[in-house]
Amino acid sequence: MTAAFPFKHILITGGAGFVGSHLALAFRESFENLKISILDNLVRRGSELNLQVLLENDLEFYHGDIRCREDFDKIPPFDLMIDCSAEPSVQAGLDGKPDHLIQNNLNGTLNCLEMAHRNNAAFIFLSTSRVYPITPLAHLPFNVKETRFAFADSNEVTGWSAQGISEDFTLQGARSFYGASKLSGELMLQEYAYTYNMKAIINRCGILAGSRQMGKVDQGVITLWMARHLYEKKLSYIGFGGEGKQVRDILHPKDLFFLLLKQLEKVSDWNGQVYNVGGGNEISLSLRELTDYCQNITGKKVNISAVPETSPVDIPLYISDSRKAQQEFQWMPKYKNHDILEEIYQWMSAHKDQLRAYF
Ligand SMILES: NC(=O)c1ccc[n+]([C@@H]2O[C@H](COP(=O)([O-])OP(=O)(O)OC[C@H]3O[C@@H](n4cnc5c(N)ncnc54)[C@H](O)[C@@H]3O)[C@@H](O)[C@H]2O)c1
């Protein structure tokens, strides 16, 4: 499909990663004449595999680091930057060493903003639901159902309802080094938008899930879960008593792409606005329910132990209330739980031997 598109050259930082590679390929598929460049240092194990697919699809790759301004110098002028380069683990820094995360997500994002400013480019920031603080989220009332936690029916907290967490939820409190680094990035983006009239927008995503994510215990749990079933390796329900009832909503990156397309139609209105973006109640699952999906799809059952202790950065449930984005952009996610998990399974099965070492 070739459509009119107001940009000539998109730079996707972290474009060899999970989300960045999906976005890059989706833009390529939709706009065949668009120049698309990727800047990635390939620090995420497995991004080198995604890179092979990108290179087959006429994408320009620059091996570089967002922490290093000079690494942007070799990239020709661009008019849109999508920042997908981050250390995306909420556990980062719990080992007493937050330096890498801070350098990457804070200084790196600042460099991205500055380079976008110098190019007079519009800017899309992939932020996270993790900007919302841990204690207020953990104290929201919920009921314990057979397979999952579910929000209780009450409207007593601003920014919270049966629909999930909206943009009005409090930002007061600690949120993990990861969440704090992303919120800092948001604040700096809004300064660039205000001071320099940069056309910039923030999407606070819940869990994104799909093929090409190299899931680890600390990040990318959906693909990790499927892989451990496929390769018949053991798993653990960690935290909240070890029952696997914690819940997240999920979203396929292609649905994020469809939202970006709608947002890009209104780029002249961008001024640092924030949107919560996720699958909502309908596209959500607990770990237990994830196990059921994985068992049904793979036909395999693996040993799952219980680790009752909860990490200090974990929360029992999170559902994105995306109604603001849905209403402003006439957008709705299309991929349901089963579609996402089936896609992950098909990708892993097709590359079973190659991917084995990554999980
Ligand atoms: N995956 C999710 O569930 C999720 C949810 C909310 C927000 N996000 C955000 O989306 C973005 C992409 O996340 P992802 O899941 O694709 O992560 P990912 O780890 O799969 O991809 C990130 C990519 O950035 C690259 N990278 C990291 N540091 C870099 C640096 N200093 N310079 C250049 N490249 C660097 C990595 O090599 C990797 O290819 C991140 O900003 C993350 O905070 C992700």
XYZ file of C-alpha atoms and ligand atoms in Angstrom:
403
model
C 0.000 0.000 0.000
C 1.339 3.481 -0.826
C -0.390 6.434 0.820
C 0.342 10.160 1.156
C 2.491 10.627 4.220
C 3.847 13.945 5.475
C 7.304 12.615 6.424
C 10.256 11.682 4.233
C 12.691 10.106 6.670
C 11.912 8.377 9.967
C 14.650 7.576 12.446
C 13.736 4.793 14.863
C 16.179 4.563 17.755
C 16.254 1.066 19.229
C 14.726 -0.045 15.936
C 16.284 -3.507 16.097
C 14.467 -4.215 19.363
C 11.058 -5.770 19.764
C 8.789 -2.735 19.414
C 11.102 -0.751 17.143
C 11.437 -3.583 14.623
C 7.664 -4.074 14.465
C 7.135 -0.367 13.881
C 9.905 -0.194 11.273
C 8.485 -3.096 9.281
C 4.924 -1.786 9.559
C 5.998 1.631 8.226
C 7.928 -0.073 5.413
C 4.889 -2.173 4.487
C 2.599 0.872 4.411
C 4.896 3.458 2.786
C 7.246 1.934 0.265
C 9.012 5.204 -0.625
C 9.601 6.317 2.948
C 13.229 6.376 4.075
C 13.517 4.520 7.367
C 16.686 4.455 9.432
C 17.476 2.441 12.534
C 19.974 3.470 15.215
C 20.700 0.632 17.624
C 23.691 -0.527 19.652
C 22.341 -4.107 19.659
C 22.780 -4.343 23.417
C 19.578 -6.380 23.764
C 20.416 -9.987 23.171
C 18.468 -11.116 20.116
C 18.223 -7.708 18.427
C 20.847 -8.990 15.982
C 18.259 -11.522 14.770
C 15.661 -8.805 14.217
C 18.269 -6.824 12.322
C 18.527 -9.526 9.664
C 14.807 -9.129 8.918
C 15.119 -5.337 8.820
C 18.005 -5.412 6.359
C 15.991 -7.663 4.052
C 13.315 -4.956 3.986
C 15.311 -2.006 2.735
C 15.903 -0.322 6.078
C 19.072 1.649 6.741
C 20.969 0.480 9.815
C 23.348 2.626 11.875
C 25.216 0.821 14.614
C 25.328 3.464 17.312
C 24.465 4.450 20.831
C 21.984 7.115 21.905
C 24.295 8.013 24.789
C 26.815 9.229 22.250
C 25.834 12.384 20.304
C 28.455 11.735 17.589
C 26.701 8.489 16.706
C 23.854 10.567 15.254
C 26.222 12.530 12.992
C 26.341 9.917 10.239
C 22.534 9.840 9.903
C 21.110 12.044 7.101
C 18.501 14.688 8.096
C 15.266 13.149 9.356
C 11.854 14.665 10.029
C 10.359 12.180 12.514
C 12.039 10.335 15.369
C 10.446 7.422 17.207
C 12.355 6.715 20.394
C 12.283 2.962 21.096
C 15.752 2.694 22.597
C 15.770 2.032 26.298
C 16.708 -0.325 29.029
C 13.097 -1.551 29.394
C 13.342 -3.594 32.604
C 11.530 -2.411 35.710
C 13.954 -4.551 37.731
C 17.000 -2.591 36.519
C 18.839 -0.989 39.429
C 17.519 -3.430 42.048
C 21.012 -4.947 42.059
C 22.351 -1.669 43.488
C 23.680 -0.463 40.125
C 21.260 1.948 38.435
C 23.983 3.695 36.389
C 23.416 1.896 33.089
C 19.661 2.505 33.227
C 20.082 6.177 34.096
C 22.704 6.812 31.428
C 20.644 4.996 28.846
C 17.109 6.125 29.558
C 17.763 9.592 30.918
C 20.876 10.920 29.191
C 20.116 8.853 26.092
C 16.577 10.236 25.792
C 17.919 13.759 26.255
C 20.289 13.195 23.342
C 17.412 11.886 21.234
C 15.344 14.984 22.016
C 18.233 17.303 21.247
C 19.023 15.574 17.955
C 15.349 15.684 16.960
C 15.322 19.397 17.822
C 18.394 20.062 15.662
C 16.710 18.244 12.779
C 13.449 20.111 13.346
C 11.847 16.666 13.571
C 8.630 15.553 15.244
C 9.094 13.152 18.165
C 7.197 10.106 19.423
C 8.188 8.879 22.875
C 7.315 5.346 23.945
C 6.793 5.790 27.631
C 5.393 3.312 30.095
C 2.601 2.661 32.562
C 5.472 2.346 35.042
C 5.551 6.131 35.429
C 2.610 5.629 37.826
C 3.906 5.080 41.371
C 4.031 1.635 42.944
C 2.393 2.199 46.343
C -0.798 3.932 45.138
C -1.204 1.264 42.435
C -0.574 -1.574 44.868
C -3.180 -0.179 47.279
C -6.072 -0.043 44.831
C -8.819 -2.389 46.047
C -9.171 -5.626 44.136
C -11.019 -8.920 44.424
C -9.382 -12.314 44.227
C -11.145 -14.385 41.576
C -10.514 -17.985 40.631
C -7.802 -17.270 38.056
C -6.993 -13.578 38.522
C -7.110 -10.411 40.558
C -9.831 -8.008 39.395
C -10.345 -4.364 40.340
C -13.141 -3.857 42.853
C -16.051 -1.756 41.654
C -15.385 1.696 43.079
C -14.614 5.187 41.818
C -13.000 6.639 44.900
C -9.539 7.243 43.488
C -8.839 9.883 40.856
C -7.650 8.322 37.613
C -8.828 4.847 38.513
C -12.051 3.031 37.593
C -13.207 -0.401 36.516
C -11.758 0.595 33.102
C -8.264 0.802 34.598
C -5.711 3.570 35.093
C -6.203 6.832 33.226
C -3.820 9.738 32.656
C -5.227 11.482 35.777
C -3.804 8.894 38.187
C -1.410 10.356 40.742
C 2.273 10.730 39.929
C 3.265 11.147 43.588
C 5.538 8.417 44.917
C 8.380 6.118 43.927
C 7.974 4.177 40.712
C 11.240 2.219 40.120
C 14.360 3.610 38.500
C 12.943 2.536 35.157
C 9.658 4.404 35.666
C 11.485 7.446 37.034
C 13.846 7.549 34.053
C 10.926 7.392 31.627
C 8.965 10.073 33.497
C 12.064 12.285 33.407
C 12.167 11.745 29.640
C 8.517 12.809 29.425
C 9.192 15.997 31.376
C 12.123 16.947 29.162
C 10.055 16.212 26.060
C 7.397 18.612 27.301
C 10.059 21.303 27.770
C 11.233 20.836 24.186
C 7.624 20.951 23.009
C 6.868 24.115 24.990
C 10.123 25.990 24.465
C 10.937 25.081 20.870
C 7.462 24.183 19.610
C 8.712 20.667 18.936
C 5.881 18.486 17.695
C 6.087 15.732 20.288
C 3.742 13.177 21.818
C 3.925 10.623 24.663
C 2.354 7.159 24.670
C 2.416 5.470 28.076
C 2.213 1.826 27.070
C 1.212 -1.109 29.251
C 2.757 -4.453 28.283
C 3.452 -4.828 24.580
C 3.604 -8.400 23.355
C 4.185 -10.200 20.082
C 6.740 -11.997 17.959
C 10.427 -10.990 17.929
C 10.515 -10.158 21.630
C 13.430 -11.831 23.380
C 11.622 -12.313 26.687
C 13.569 -12.607 29.932
C 12.447 -13.179 33.519
C 12.701 -9.440 34.202
C 11.203 -8.199 30.904
C 9.093 -9.753 28.190
C 7.215 -12.283 30.317
C 4.641 -13.188 27.642
C 7.186 -14.499 25.138
C 9.244 -16.047 27.926
C 6.168 -17.999 29.068
C 5.447 -19.298 25.579
C 9.095 -20.206 24.995
C 9.367 -22.135 28.237
C 6.337 -24.165 27.160
C 7.668 -24.741 23.675
C 11.106 -25.795 24.918
C 9.619 -27.570 27.953
C 11.571 -25.665 30.585
C 10.309 -24.826 34.055
C 8.704 -21.570 35.208
C 7.773 -19.832 38.467
C 4.832 -17.752 39.584
C 6.743 -15.026 41.413
C 5.133 -12.756 43.991
C 1.677 -12.162 45.499
C 1.673 -15.563 47.189
C 2.964 -17.410 44.122
C -0.494 -18.151 42.715
C -0.035 -16.470 39.337
C -3.076 -14.243 39.700
C -1.360 -10.936 38.882
C -2.904 -9.270 35.808
C -1.685 -7.020 33.000
C -3.307 -5.806 29.824
C -1.353 -6.474 26.649
C -1.126 -4.839 23.244
C 0.376 -5.969 19.957
C 2.890 -3.466 18.476
C 0.917 -3.486 15.215
C -1.998 -1.981 17.140
C 0.412 0.626 18.496
C 1.427 1.312 14.883
C -2.225 1.872 13.891
C -2.530 4.369 16.742
C 0.649 6.173 15.629
C -0.773 6.492 12.116
C -3.871 8.176 13.534
C -1.769 10.419 15.768
C 0.462 11.394 12.848
C -2.589 12.676 10.974
C -2.835 15.335 13.713
C 0.863 16.099 14.124
C 0.264 19.868 13.935
C -1.662 19.575 17.248
C 1.130 17.756 19.126
C 2.414 19.630 22.142
C 3.650 16.968 24.547
C 0.272 15.361 25.237
C 0.165 12.113 27.212
C -1.896 9.037 26.327
C -2.303 5.766 28.207
C -2.147 3.001 25.624
C -3.000 -0.653 26.172
C -5.398 -3.476 25.471
C -7.658 -2.673 28.438
C -9.781 -5.191 30.307
C -10.713 -7.113 27.185
C -7.108 -7.829 26.199
C -5.640 -8.719 29.564
C -4.530 -11.867 31.336
C -3.135 -13.231 34.572
C -0.094 -15.500 34.616
C -2.394 -18.451 35.293
C -4.511 -17.589 32.296
C -1.329 -17.147 30.269
C -0.370 -20.682 31.273
C -3.709 -21.963 29.964
C -3.188 -20.221 26.624
C 0.350 -21.588 26.336
C -0.747 -25.119 27.234
C -3.567 -25.050 24.706
C -1.449 -23.604 21.913
C 1.685 -25.742 22.426
C -0.041 -28.864 23.746
C 2.635 -28.950 26.439
C 2.548 -28.656 30.208
C 5.583 -27.533 32.195
C 6.439 -27.497 35.867
C 5.540 -24.140 37.491
C 6.795 -23.552 41.013
C 5.554 -20.905 43.455
C 7.747 -18.074 44.761
C 5.460 -16.242 47.219
C 7.715 -13.214 47.904
C 6.912 -10.078 45.913
C 9.549 -7.860 44.294
C 9.493 -4.272 45.648
C 8.726 -2.992 42.138
C 5.887 -5.412 41.352
C 2.181 -4.582 41.408
C -0.776 -6.976 41.560
C -2.661 -5.645 38.550
C -2.501 -2.981 35.907
C -5.059 -2.233 33.209
C -4.613 0.729 30.858
C -7.612 3.004 30.538
C -6.994 4.110 26.939
C -10.288 5.897 26.411
C -8.599 9.249 25.800
C -6.568 7.822 22.897
C -9.540 5.816 21.648
C -11.793 8.841 21.526
C -9.339 11.395 20.158
C -7.973 9.135 17.452
C -10.910 6.815 16.755
C -8.620 3.901 17.578
C -9.270 0.442 18.991
C -6.830 -2.432 19.336
C -7.629 -5.393 17.111
C -5.300 -8.154 18.315
C -6.866 -10.154 21.155
C -5.034 -12.368 23.675
C -5.241 -15.452 21.501
C -4.092 -13.651 18.324
C -1.021 -12.323 20.115
C -0.099 -15.640 21.688
C -0.685 -17.575 18.490
C 1.578 -15.160 16.601
C 4.328 -15.601 19.191
C 3.992 -19.366 18.919
C 4.132 -19.344 15.111
C 7.267 -17.181 15.152
C 9.008 -19.350 17.735
C 8.040 -22.578 16.024
C 9.336 -21.311 12.682
C 12.719 -20.481 14.270
C 12.747 -23.108 16.982
C 16.388 -24.144 16.703
C 17.719 -20.625 16.216
C 15.779 -19.181 19.167
C 16.430 -22.010 21.619
C 19.577 -20.372 23.008
C 17.746 -17.100 23.690
C 15.210 -18.538 26.106
N 7.955 -4.017 25.716
C 7.080 -3.454 26.499
O 6.229 -4.145 27.075
C 7.091 -1.961 26.703
C 6.063 -1.386 27.457
C 6.047 -0.007 27.661
C 7.038 0.775 27.085
N 8.033 0.191 26.357
C 9.061 1.054 25.785
O 9.191 0.746 24.411
C 10.532 0.928 24.012
C 11.019 -0.315 23.304
O 10.979 -1.418 24.202
P 11.233 -2.890 23.688
O 10.342 -3.788 24.438
O 11.222 -2.923 22.210
O 12.724 -3.128 24.208
P 13.895 -3.928 23.481
O 14.934 -4.147 24.519
O 13.379 -5.120 22.755
O 14.403 -2.895 22.400
C 15.189 -1.792 22.729
C 16.249 -1.657 21.658
O 17.037 -0.519 21.986
C 18.402 -0.856 21.843
N 19.142 -0.014 22.766
C 19.155 -0.054 24.105
N 19.965 0.885 24.598
C 20.463 1.563 23.516
C 21.368 2.643 23.366
N 21.956 3.210 24.417
N 21.649 3.084 22.123
C 21.077 2.492 21.036
N 20.225 1.459 21.121
C 19.926 0.993 22.356
C 18.497 -2.336 22.174
O 19.608 -2.968 21.578
C 17.197 -2.861 21.595
O 17.355 -3.279 20.271
C 11.320 1.279 25.268
O 11.484 2.674 25.307
C 10.432 0.829 26.388
O 10.632 1.624 27.540
C 8.067 -1.156 26.155
